[in-house]
Amino acid sequence: MGTTAYHEHDDREKGDMMEPQVIPHAPDELVIHTKDLDAIKDKNYDVGAEYFAELAQRADAHEIMAPWTEAEEKSVLRKLDMIVLPLVTMSSMMGGIDKVILGTSASFGVRTDLHLVGQEYSWSSSIIFFGSILTEFLQSWLIQKLLTGKVFSFNVFMFGIMTFATMGVKNAGGLQAVRFILGMFEGMNTSGAGLVIGMWWKKEEQGVRTVIVLNTLSSVVNGLLSYAVQFYTPTAHLSRWQLLFLITACISVTFGILDWIFFPSNPTKAWWLTERQRYIAVARLTGVQTGMVNTHTKWNQVKEALLDVRTWLYFLISITLNIPNGGLSGFYSIVVANLHFSTKQLTLMNMPTGPIGWFAVFFWVWLAKQTRQPLLCAMGSVLVVLKVVPHSNIGGSLAGLYIVYMYWAPYMVYSQLMMYRNVGGTTKKVAVFGISYLGYAVGNLVGPQSFRAKEDPSVAQSSRPTPVISA
C-alpha cells in the first residue's frame, strides 16, 4: 500500500497524477516513487519528488530507500540542529544587530559626528524598511527560484558589507543612503527564515525552531560589544561608534561565508549528510502538508494567498505589534539616557531587553492556555507602568520600559508561529510571508516617527503608541 507521488498539496488537480511505481519494502506512510523523472519535472512537482525519482534510477535504490529506524531519524535531526539551525539563527540575529546598531551608536556620538538635526535621526532609523519593502517580494522569489542557501548567504554577507560602509558616511544623506541599501538585503530575513524552517523540519518540530531562529537575543550581543567598545580610546581616524560598526560588519561577513560553505539549498543538497541520510531528511517530510520547496511559481497559489483572510490578519498583526519595535530599536539608548544612567550602565541595561522578549514568548504560550486572555493581561501591565509610575521613579520607569519588550511574544505566537506552520505551498508561502513582512516593515517605519526631536524622548509621544498597540 502507498500514497501518491510527493508534491505540494495546493495543486492536487485531476490529470496531475502519474502511474506510480512502488519501491519494495517502503513503509506505508511514504510516497510511491516513480522513475519517470522527466514527467515529474514537466508537472512541476516538489523538489522532493524529483529527488526520489533520481534515487529510484540508481542500482542501490532499494538499500538507500529502505525503511529507516527511529535512531537513524534522530541522527539526521541531530545533524540538522547542529549545522543548519545555528547558521540560520546567527544569520538572522546578525540581521537584527546590523539593523539596530544605529540606536546603540547614538550613545557614542553618531548624531553629533554626522550633524543630524530634527527628524534626520528618526528617518535614518526608519529608512532601512523602505529598502526592505522594495525588495521583499523579489528576495522571496529569488529564494524560491534559485539556490536557497546561496541567496541566503549572499544577503548575510552584504549585511556586513553595508554595515562596514556605514563607517565612512559623513552626513545624514550618506547615512540614509547606506541604511536604505542595507534594508534591500535584509528584506529576506524573516520570510527567508520561514521558508528554510519549512524545508528542513517537520511541522511538529517547527515551533521551537522558529522561536530559536527568530529570537531577540541580539540585544545581549549588541550590549556586550557596546560595553567592550567603551574601553577603546577614540582617535581622529576611528571613533567608538565606527569601531562598533566595524566589529559587527566583520561578524556578519564571517557568517555569510560560513553560510555559503555549510548551508545547502535544501536537504537533497546537504553535502555533510550521507545519501541515506539525505533520503531520510527528505522522506520524513512527506507527511508535512505544507510542502518542502517548489521552484515553480504557481499563480493560483498567489491568488489563494490574496483571498485568504488569514493573510491580512497576519499583515495587521505585524503592523500593530512592530510599531513599538521600530521606535525602541532606534531610540532605546536615548530613552534610557534620559533616566540619567552613564553610558556604560546604559549599554549593560540594554542587554535584558532581548531575553525578556524571548522568554515572554514561552510565558505567553502558557498564559494563553491558562486564561485565554493573554493580550488583556499584557495590556494592563503596560498601561499601569507607563501611565501610573511617575517619571521621577527611575526604577519603575526602567521596569516599564523592559515590560514593553514583551510585545515580541504576541507577534511570534499569533503571527509567525501560526503562519510558518499553517501555510502550505511554496508560492503561497512566498506571498503570505512577503505580505506579513510588509506589515512588519510598515510598523517599523511608523515607530521611529512617534519620537519627536523637540520632545523629551522618555515621555510624551514616545510613550503614546505602546499601550494602544498592546491592546
Short mmCIF file of C-alpha atoms in Angstrom, two decimals:
data_model
loop_
_atom_site.label_atom_id
_atom_site.label_comp_id
_atom_site.label_asym_id
_atom_site.label_seq_id
_atom_site.Cartn_x
_atom_site.Cartn_y
_atom_site.Cartn_z
CA MET A 1 0.00 0.00 0.00
CA GLY A 2 1.27 3.51 -0.70
CA THR A 3 0.20 7.05 -1.33
CA THR A 4 0.53 9.27 -4.37
CA ALA A 5 3.70 10.96 -5.57
CA TYR A 6 5.14 13.67 -3.35
CA HIS A 7 4.14 17.19 -4.34
CA GLU A 8 2.59 20.31 -2.91
CA HIS A 9 -0.88 19.80 -1.56
CA ASP A 10 -2.29 23.00 -3.05
CA ASP A 11 -2.25 21.65 -6.59
CA ARG A 12 -3.80 18.21 -6.41
CA GLU A 13 -5.84 18.60 -9.55
CA LYS A 14 -7.15 15.95 -11.89
CA GLY A 15 -4.65 14.94 -14.51
CA ASP A 16 -1.64 15.66 -12.30
CA MET A 17 -1.27 12.08 -11.14
CA MET A 18 1.03 9.59 -12.90
CA GLU A 19 1.23 5.85 -12.88
CA PRO A 20 3.49 5.25 -9.89
CA GLN A 21 5.97 2.51 -9.19
CA VAL A 22 6.15 1.20 -5.64
CA ILE A 23 9.58 0.82 -4.11
CA PRO A 24 9.55 -2.62 -2.40
CA HIS A 25 9.66 -2.61 1.40
CA ALA A 26 8.78 1.08 1.58
CA PRO A 27 6.66 1.85 4.65
CA ASP A 28 3.02 2.75 4.09
CA GLU A 29 3.41 6.36 5.13
CA LEU A 30 5.96 7.02 2.36
CA VAL A 31 5.04 8.17 -1.11
CA ILE A 32 5.11 5.93 -4.17
CA HIS A 33 8.18 6.78 -6.20
CA THR A 34 8.41 6.98 -9.96
CA LYS A 35 11.30 6.53 -12.35
CA ASP A 36 9.77 8.95 -14.82
CA LEU A 37 11.95 11.91 -13.86
CA ASP A 38 11.10 13.97 -16.95
CA ALA A 39 7.37 13.57 -16.28
CA ILE A 40 7.85 14.77 -12.72
CA LYS A 41 9.75 17.86 -13.83
CA ASP A 42 7.20 18.61 -16.54
CA LYS A 43 4.39 18.57 -13.99
CA ASN A 44 6.20 20.95 -11.60
CA TYR A 45 6.38 18.59 -8.68
CA ASP A 46 8.13 19.36 -5.42
CA VAL A 47 11.94 19.14 -5.29
CA GLY A 48 11.48 16.10 -3.06
CA ALA A 49 9.67 14.23 -5.84
CA GLU A 50 12.47 14.96 -8.30
CA TYR A 51 15.00 13.71 -5.77
CA PHE A 52 13.05 10.48 -5.19
CA ALA A 53 12.87 9.88 -8.94
CA GLU A 54 16.62 10.36 -9.31
CA LEU A 55 17.30 7.94 -6.46
CA ALA A 56 14.94 5.37 -7.98
CA GLN A 57 17.18 5.18 -11.05
CA ARG A 58 20.20 4.11 -9.00
CA ALA A 59 21.27 0.49 -8.70
CA ASP A 60 21.37 0.78 -4.91
CA ALA A 61 17.94 2.45 -4.66
CA HIS A 62 16.45 -0.36 -2.57
CA GLU A 63 19.21 -0.01 0.00
CA ILE A 64 19.11 3.78 0.21
CA MET A 65 15.31 3.99 0.24
CA ALA A 66 14.68 1.16 2.67
CA PRO A 67 12.59 1.90 5.80
CA TRP A 68 14.62 3.73 8.42
CA THR A 69 14.80 3.28 12.15
CA GLU A 70 13.95 5.83 14.82
CA ALA A 71 17.64 6.01 15.71
CA GLU A 72 18.52 6.90 12.11
CA GLU A 73 15.97 9.71 12.03
CA LYS A 74 17.20 11.08 15.35
CA SER A 75 20.74 11.08 13.99
CA VAL A 76 19.63 13.09 10.95
CA LEU A 77 17.64 15.52 13.10
CA ARG A 78 20.65 15.99 15.36
CA LYS A 79 22.80 16.96 12.36
CA LEU A 80 20.19 19.44 11.15
CA ASP A 81 20.02 21.01 14.60
CA MET A 82 23.81 21.18 14.89
CA ILE A 83 24.53 22.66 11.45
CA VAL A 84 21.52 24.33 9.82
CA LEU A 85 19.85 25.68 12.97
CA PRO A 86 22.88 27.59 14.34
CA LEU A 87 23.70 29.05 10.92
CA VAL A 88 20.17 30.30 10.28
CA THR A 89 19.84 31.54 13.87
CA MET A 90 23.09 33.50 13.88
CA SER A 91 22.49 34.89 10.39
CA SER A 92 19.03 36.07 11.42
CA MET A 93 20.47 37.53 14.62
CA MET A 94 23.15 39.45 12.72
CA GLY A 95 20.44 40.94 10.54
CA GLY A 96 18.84 42.20 13.74
CA ILE A 97 22.10 43.55 15.16
CA ASP A 98 23.05 45.33 11.92
CA LYS A 99 19.60 46.87 11.91
CA VAL A 100 19.53 48.21 15.49
CA ILE A 101 23.19 49.11 15.90
CA LEU A 102 22.37 52.68 14.89
CA GLY A 103 20.38 53.06 18.11
CA THR A 104 23.36 51.90 20.16
CA SER A 105 25.74 54.19 18.31
CA ALA A 106 23.63 57.16 19.41
CA SER A 107 25.30 56.78 22.81
CA PHE A 108 28.71 57.13 21.18
CA GLY A 109 28.14 60.42 19.37
CA VAL A 110 26.94 59.39 15.92
CA ARG A 111 24.30 62.14 15.89
CA THR A 112 26.90 64.78 16.71
CA ASP A 113 29.58 63.46 14.33
CA LEU A 114 27.15 63.27 11.40
CA HIS A 115 25.44 66.56 12.30
CA LEU A 116 21.98 65.01 12.48
CA VAL A 117 19.27 67.55 13.28
CA GLY A 118 15.48 67.48 13.60
CA GLN A 119 13.97 64.23 12.35
CA GLU A 120 17.07 63.16 10.41
CA TYR A 121 17.96 60.56 13.03
CA SER A 122 14.39 59.22 13.07
CA TRP A 123 14.39 58.87 9.29
CA SER A 124 17.81 57.23 9.36
CA SER A 125 16.29 54.60 11.63
CA SER A 126 13.14 54.21 9.51
CA ILE A 127 14.57 54.28 6.01
CA ILE A 128 16.00 50.78 6.23
CA PHE A 129 12.46 49.45 5.92
CA PHE A 130 11.81 51.34 2.68
CA GLY A 131 14.64 49.29 1.22
CA SER A 132 13.16 46.10 2.67
CA ILE A 133 9.73 46.85 1.20
CA LEU A 134 11.29 47.50 -2.21
CA THR A 135 13.00 44.11 -2.43
CA GLU A 136 10.98 41.85 -0.10
CA PHE A 137 8.99 40.03 -2.80
CA LEU A 138 11.97 39.90 -5.15
CA GLN A 139 14.10 38.37 -2.39
CA SER A 140 11.45 35.78 -1.56
CA TRP A 141 11.06 34.92 -5.25
CA LEU A 142 14.84 34.50 -5.62
CA ILE A 143 14.95 32.21 -2.59
CA GLN A 144 12.25 30.06 -4.21
CA LYS A 145 13.68 30.06 -7.74
CA LEU A 146 17.42 29.86 -7.10
CA LEU A 147 19.69 28.08 -4.65
CA THR A 148 18.18 28.98 -1.28
CA GLY A 149 21.41 28.59 0.68
CA LYS A 150 23.42 30.75 -1.71
CA VAL A 151 20.83 33.56 -1.81
CA PHE A 152 20.60 33.49 1.98
CA SER A 153 24.38 33.55 2.47
CA PHE A 154 24.90 36.33 -0.11
CA ASN A 155 22.43 38.55 1.71
CA VAL A 156 24.07 37.90 5.08
CA PHE A 157 27.45 38.74 3.54
CA MET A 158 26.00 42.00 2.22
CA PHE A 159 24.65 42.84 5.69
CA GLY A 160 28.28 43.06 6.74
CA ILE A 161 29.45 45.00 3.67
CA MET A 162 26.80 47.70 4.13
CA THR A 163 27.43 47.88 7.87
CA PHE A 164 31.11 48.36 7.06
CA ALA A 165 30.18 51.10 4.58
CA THR A 166 28.35 52.97 7.34
CA MET A 167 31.72 53.74 8.93
CA GLY A 168 32.56 56.07 6.05
CA VAL A 169 29.43 58.23 5.93
CA LYS A 170 29.82 61.93 6.73
CA ASN A 171 26.29 63.28 6.92
CA ALA A 172 22.59 62.42 7.11
CA GLY A 173 22.29 61.83 3.37
CA GLY A 174 25.11 59.30 3.32
CA LEU A 175 23.80 57.52 6.41
CA GLN A 176 20.30 57.24 5.00
CA ALA A 177 21.56 56.01 1.61
CA VAL A 178 23.60 53.21 3.21
CA ARG A 179 20.75 52.26 5.54
CA PHE A 180 18.35 52.10 2.60
CA ILE A 181 20.64 49.71 0.71
CA LEU A 182 21.13 47.63 3.87
CA GLY A 183 17.36 47.26 4.05
CA MET A 184 17.30 45.92 0.49
CA PHE A 185 19.38 42.94 1.60
CA GLU A 186 17.60 42.44 4.91
CA GLY A 187 14.23 42.11 3.19
CA MET A 188 14.69 38.34 3.05
CA ASN A 189 15.47 37.83 6.74
CA THR A 190 12.11 36.91 8.27
CA SER A 191 10.38 35.35 5.26
CA GLY A 192 13.58 33.56 4.24
CA ALA A 193 13.84 32.03 7.68
CA GLY A 194 10.26 30.79 7.37
CA LEU A 195 10.96 29.07 4.06
CA VAL A 196 14.13 27.49 5.45
CA ILE A 197 12.42 26.15 8.57
CA GLY A 198 9.63 24.64 6.46
CA MET A 199 12.02 22.70 4.21
CA TRP A 200 14.18 21.18 6.96
CA TRP A 201 11.87 20.29 9.86
CA LYS A 202 8.55 18.52 10.35
CA LYS A 203 5.53 20.55 11.35
CA GLU A 204 5.64 19.45 14.98
CA GLU A 205 9.35 20.37 15.11
CA GLN A 206 8.98 23.83 13.61
CA GLY A 207 7.57 25.69 16.62
CA VAL A 208 10.59 25.58 18.90
CA ARG A 209 12.98 26.07 15.95
CA THR A 210 11.06 29.17 14.89
CA VAL A 211 11.34 30.63 18.38
CA ILE A 212 15.08 29.87 18.38
CA VAL A 213 15.74 31.34 14.92
CA LEU A 214 13.65 34.48 15.45
CA ASN A 215 14.96 35.13 18.94
CA THR A 216 15.60 38.59 20.36
CA LEU A 217 18.95 37.79 21.96
CA SER A 218 20.72 40.19 19.61
CA SER A 219 20.46 42.76 22.42
CA VAL A 220 22.84 40.62 24.51
CA VAL A 221 25.46 40.50 21.75
CA ASN A 222 24.90 44.18 20.98
CA GLY A 223 25.21 45.09 24.66
CA LEU A 224 28.44 43.14 25.16
CA LEU A 225 30.02 44.66 22.05
CA SER A 226 28.91 48.15 23.05
CA TYR A 227 30.30 47.71 26.55
CA ALA A 228 33.64 46.46 25.21
CA VAL A 229 33.91 49.36 22.75
CA GLN A 230 33.85 51.84 25.63
CA PHE A 231 37.30 50.69 26.73
CA TYR A 232 38.68 51.84 23.38
CA THR A 233 40.23 55.32 23.24
CA PRO A 234 38.81 57.14 20.19
CA THR A 235 41.18 58.62 17.62
CA ALA A 236 40.73 61.09 14.81
CA HIS A 237 40.51 58.18 12.37
CA LEU A 238 38.26 55.79 14.27
CA SER A 239 35.56 56.76 16.76
CA ARG A 240 33.82 54.37 19.12
CA TRP A 241 30.67 54.16 17.03
CA GLN A 242 32.75 53.42 13.93
CA LEU A 243 34.57 50.63 15.78
CA LEU A 244 31.21 49.16 16.79
CA PHE A 245 30.10 49.11 13.15
CA LEU A 246 33.44 47.57 12.12
CA ILE A 247 33.20 44.68 14.59
CA THR A 248 29.58 43.96 13.69
CA ALA A 249 30.39 44.06 9.97
CA CYS A 250 33.20 41.53 10.39
CA ILE A 251 30.91 39.12 12.25
CA SER A 252 28.23 39.35 9.55
CA VAL A 253 30.74 38.78 6.75
CA THR A 254 32.11 35.75 8.60
CA PHE A 255 28.67 34.17 8.92
CA GLY A 256 27.93 34.96 5.29
CA ILE A 257 30.99 32.93 4.30
CA LEU A 258 30.10 30.08 6.67
CA ASP A 259 26.56 30.01 5.24
CA TRP A 260 27.96 29.77 1.71
CA ILE A 261 30.06 26.74 2.68
CA PHE A 262 27.80 24.79 5.04
CA PHE A 263 24.23 25.92 4.31
CA PRO A 264 22.78 23.92 1.37
CA SER A 265 19.73 25.00 -0.57
CA ASN A 266 17.63 22.07 0.67
CA PRO A 267 18.15 18.63 2.27
CA THR A 268 18.83 16.98 -1.11
CA LYS A 269 21.99 19.13 -1.46
CA ALA A 270 23.40 18.67 2.05
CA TRP A 271 26.97 17.50 1.37
CA TRP A 272 27.55 16.81 5.07
CA LEU A 273 24.82 14.14 5.03
CA THR A 274 25.27 10.68 3.51
CA GLU A 275 22.96 9.72 0.63
CA ARG A 276 20.96 7.58 3.04
CA GLN A 277 20.65 10.49 5.48
CA ARG A 278 19.62 12.87 2.69
CA TYR A 279 16.87 10.45 1.73
CA ILE A 280 15.64 10.25 5.33
CA ALA A 281 15.79 14.05 5.69
CA VAL A 282 13.50 14.43 2.66
CA ALA A 283 11.26 11.38 3.10
CA ARG A 284 10.42 12.17 6.70
CA LEU A 285 8.82 15.40 5.46
CA THR A 286 6.43 13.65 3.07
CA GLY A 287 3.66 13.84 5.65
CA VAL A 288 4.10 17.60 6.09
CA GLN A 289 1.22 19.13 4.18
CA THR A 290 2.99 22.46 3.75
CA GLY A 291 5.42 21.07 1.16
CA MET A 292 9.22 21.26 1.13
CA VAL A 293 10.10 23.56 -1.76
CA ASN A 294 8.95 24.01 -5.35
CA THR A 295 10.93 26.27 -7.66
CA HIS A 296 7.98 26.94 -9.98
CA THR A 297 5.77 29.99 -9.42
CA LYS A 298 2.11 28.95 -9.22
CA TRP A 299 -0.20 31.90 -9.74
CA ASN A 300 -3.22 30.07 -8.39
CA GLN A 301 -1.42 29.98 -5.04
CA VAL A 302 -0.77 33.73 -5.24
CA LYS A 303 -4.49 34.26 -5.79
CA GLU A 304 -5.30 31.94 -2.90
CA ALA A 305 -2.95 33.91 -0.63
CA LEU A 306 -4.53 37.24 -1.58
CA LEU A 307 -8.06 35.94 -0.98
CA ASP A 308 -7.25 34.23 2.32
CA VAL A 309 -8.46 36.39 5.22
CA ARG A 310 -5.71 34.96 7.43
CA THR A 311 -3.10 36.57 5.18
CA TRP A 312 -4.44 40.00 6.03
CA LEU A 313 -4.77 39.17 9.72
CA TYR A 314 -1.07 38.30 9.75
CA PHE A 315 -0.45 41.60 7.95
CA LEU A 316 -2.38 43.65 10.53
CA ILE A 317 -0.78 41.86 13.47
CA SER A 318 2.66 42.53 12.01
CA ILE A 319 1.94 46.25 11.64
CA THR A 320 0.50 46.87 15.08
CA LEU A 321 2.96 44.80 17.09
CA ASN A 322 6.02 46.24 15.36
CA ILE A 323 5.34 49.92 15.92
CA PRO A 324 6.98 49.62 19.37
CA ASN A 325 9.86 47.69 17.79
CA GLY A 326 10.58 50.46 15.31
CA GLY A 327 10.68 53.13 17.99
CA LEU A 328 12.60 51.20 20.59
CA SER A 329 15.22 49.91 18.14
CA GLY A 330 16.33 53.41 17.27
CA PHE A 331 15.64 55.28 20.49
CA TYR A 332 16.15 52.87 23.39
CA SER A 333 19.59 54.28 24.21
CA ILE A 334 18.29 57.84 24.10
CA VAL A 335 15.30 57.00 26.29
CA VAL A 336 17.44 55.30 28.95
CA ALA A 337 19.98 58.13 28.83
CA ASN A 338 17.18 60.45 29.93
CA LEU A 339 16.87 58.34 33.08
CA HIS A 340 20.35 59.64 33.97
CA PHE A 341 22.41 56.48 33.61
CA SER A 342 26.02 56.53 32.45
CA THR A 343 26.96 55.25 29.00
CA LYS A 344 28.45 52.05 30.43
CA GLN A 345 25.38 51.45 32.55
CA LEU A 346 23.20 52.18 29.55
CA THR A 347 24.82 49.53 27.35
CA LEU A 348 24.53 46.89 30.05
CA MET A 349 20.90 47.81 30.72
CA ASN A 350 20.10 47.19 27.07
CA MET A 351 21.03 43.52 27.40
CA PRO A 352 17.94 42.28 29.32
CA THR A 353 15.51 43.56 26.68
CA GLY A 354 16.16 40.65 24.32
CA PRO A 355 15.86 37.83 26.86
CA ILE A 356 12.71 39.46 28.26
CA GLY A 357 11.09 39.45 24.83
CA TRP A 358 12.28 35.92 24.07
CA PHE A 359 11.21 34.34 27.35
CA ALA A 360 7.91 36.22 27.12
CA VAL A 361 7.11 34.07 24.09
CA PHE A 362 7.16 30.96 26.27
CA PHE A 363 5.29 32.77 29.06
CA TRP A 364 2.51 33.93 26.76
CA VAL A 365 2.00 30.43 25.41
CA TRP A 366 1.45 29.23 28.97
CA LEU A 367 -0.72 32.25 29.82
CA ALA A 368 -2.90 31.71 26.76
CA LYS A 369 -3.62 28.16 27.90
CA GLN A 370 -4.44 29.24 31.46
CA THR A 371 -6.55 32.38 30.96
CA ARG A 372 -7.24 32.60 27.22
CA GLN A 373 -6.79 36.37 27.68
CA PRO A 374 -3.02 36.99 27.35
CA LEU A 375 -3.36 40.23 25.42
CA LEU A 376 -5.55 41.84 28.10
CA CYS A 377 -3.09 40.85 30.83
CA ALA A 378 -0.13 42.31 28.97
CA MET A 379 -2.02 45.47 28.05
CA GLY A 380 -2.89 46.04 31.70
CA SER A 381 0.71 45.73 32.85
CA VAL A 382 1.95 48.16 30.21
CA LEU A 383 -0.77 50.70 30.99
CA VAL A 384 -0.03 50.62 34.71
CA VAL A 385 3.71 51.10 34.34
CA LEU A 386 3.65 53.72 31.61
CA LYS A 387 0.74 55.78 32.86
CA VAL A 388 0.81 55.35 36.65
CA VAL A 389 4.50 55.13 37.51
CA PRO A 390 5.84 58.71 37.72
CA HIS A 391 8.81 59.69 35.56
CA SER A 392 10.74 60.55 38.73
CA ASN A 393 10.63 56.87 39.70
CA ILE A 394 13.68 55.74 37.73
CA GLY A 395 13.43 52.09 38.74
CA GLY A 396 9.74 51.93 37.86
CA SER A 397 10.29 53.70 34.56
CA LEU A 398 13.06 51.29 33.61
CA ALA A 399 10.90 48.31 34.59
CA GLY A 400 8.12 49.71 32.43
CA LEU A 401 10.48 50.03 29.50
CA TYR A 402 11.51 46.40 29.92
CA ILE A 403 7.88 45.27 30.03
CA VAL A 404 7.23 46.99 26.72
CA TYR A 405 9.58 44.45 25.10
CA MET A 406 7.02 41.74 25.79
CA TYR A 407 5.38 42.85 22.53
CA TRP A 408 7.56 40.23 20.77
CA ALA A 409 5.60 37.40 22.37
CA PRO A 410 2.20 38.01 20.75
CA TYR A 411 3.92 38.81 17.46
CA MET A 412 5.65 35.43 17.50
CA VAL A 413 2.72 33.42 18.83
CA TYR A 414 -0.12 34.98 16.87
CA SER A 415 1.73 35.74 13.65
CA GLN A 416 4.99 33.96 12.91
CA LEU A 417 4.38 30.56 14.54
CA MET A 418 0.88 30.21 13.13
CA MET A 419 1.95 31.43 9.70
CA TYR A 420 5.03 29.23 9.37
CA ARG A 421 3.19 26.10 10.47
CA ASN A 422 -0.12 26.52 8.64
CA VAL A 423 0.67 27.98 5.21
CA GLY A 424 1.16 25.31 2.53
CA GLY A 425 2.64 25.53 -0.96
CA THR A 426 5.95 27.25 -1.70
CA THR A 427 4.46 30.02 -3.82
CA LYS A 428 1.75 30.70 -1.26
CA LYS A 429 4.39 30.81 1.47
CA VAL A 430 6.37 33.37 -0.52
CA ALA A 431 3.25 35.51 -0.97
CA VAL A 432 1.97 35.27 2.61
CA PHE A 433 5.40 35.69 4.21
CA GLY A 434 6.04 38.68 1.96
CA ILE A 435 2.76 40.38 2.87
CA SER A 436 3.40 39.73 6.56
CA TYR A 437 6.88 41.22 6.29
CA LEU A 438 5.38 44.22 4.54
CA GLY A 439 3.32 44.77 7.69
CA TYR A 440 6.46 44.32 9.79
CA ALA A 441 8.23 46.99 7.74
CA VAL A 442 5.32 49.44 7.91
CA GLY A 443 5.14 49.09 11.70
CA ASN A 444 8.87 49.70 11.99
CA LEU A 445 8.56 52.72 9.71
CA VAL A 446 5.88 54.28 11.88
CA GLY A 447 7.62 53.56 15.21
CA PRO A 448 10.58 55.98 14.99
CA GLN A 449 8.31 58.79 13.83
CA SER A 450 6.48 58.72 17.18
CA PHE A 451 9.67 60.18 18.69
CA ARG A 452 9.94 63.92 18.11
CA ALA A 453 13.23 65.76 18.32
CA LYS A 454 11.59 68.67 20.16
CA GLU A 455 10.28 66.41 22.92
CA ASP A 456 11.91 64.56 25.80
CA PRO A 457 12.32 61.08 24.28
CA SER A 458 11.38 59.38 27.52
CA VAL A 459 7.91 60.88 27.69
CA ALA A 460 5.23 62.49 25.54
CA GLN A 461 4.73 60.97 22.11
CA SER A 462 7.33 58.26 22.59
CA SER A 463 5.11 56.50 25.11
CA ARG A 464 1.78 57.01 23.42
CA PRO A 465 1.73 54.24 20.82
CA THR A 466 2.72 51.40 23.13
CA PRO A 467 -0.43 50.96 25.25
CA VAL A 468 -2.58 51.36 22.16
CA ILE A 469 -0.61 48.75 20.21
CA SER A 470 -0.61 46.35 23.15
CA ALA A 471 -4.39 46.47 23.16
#
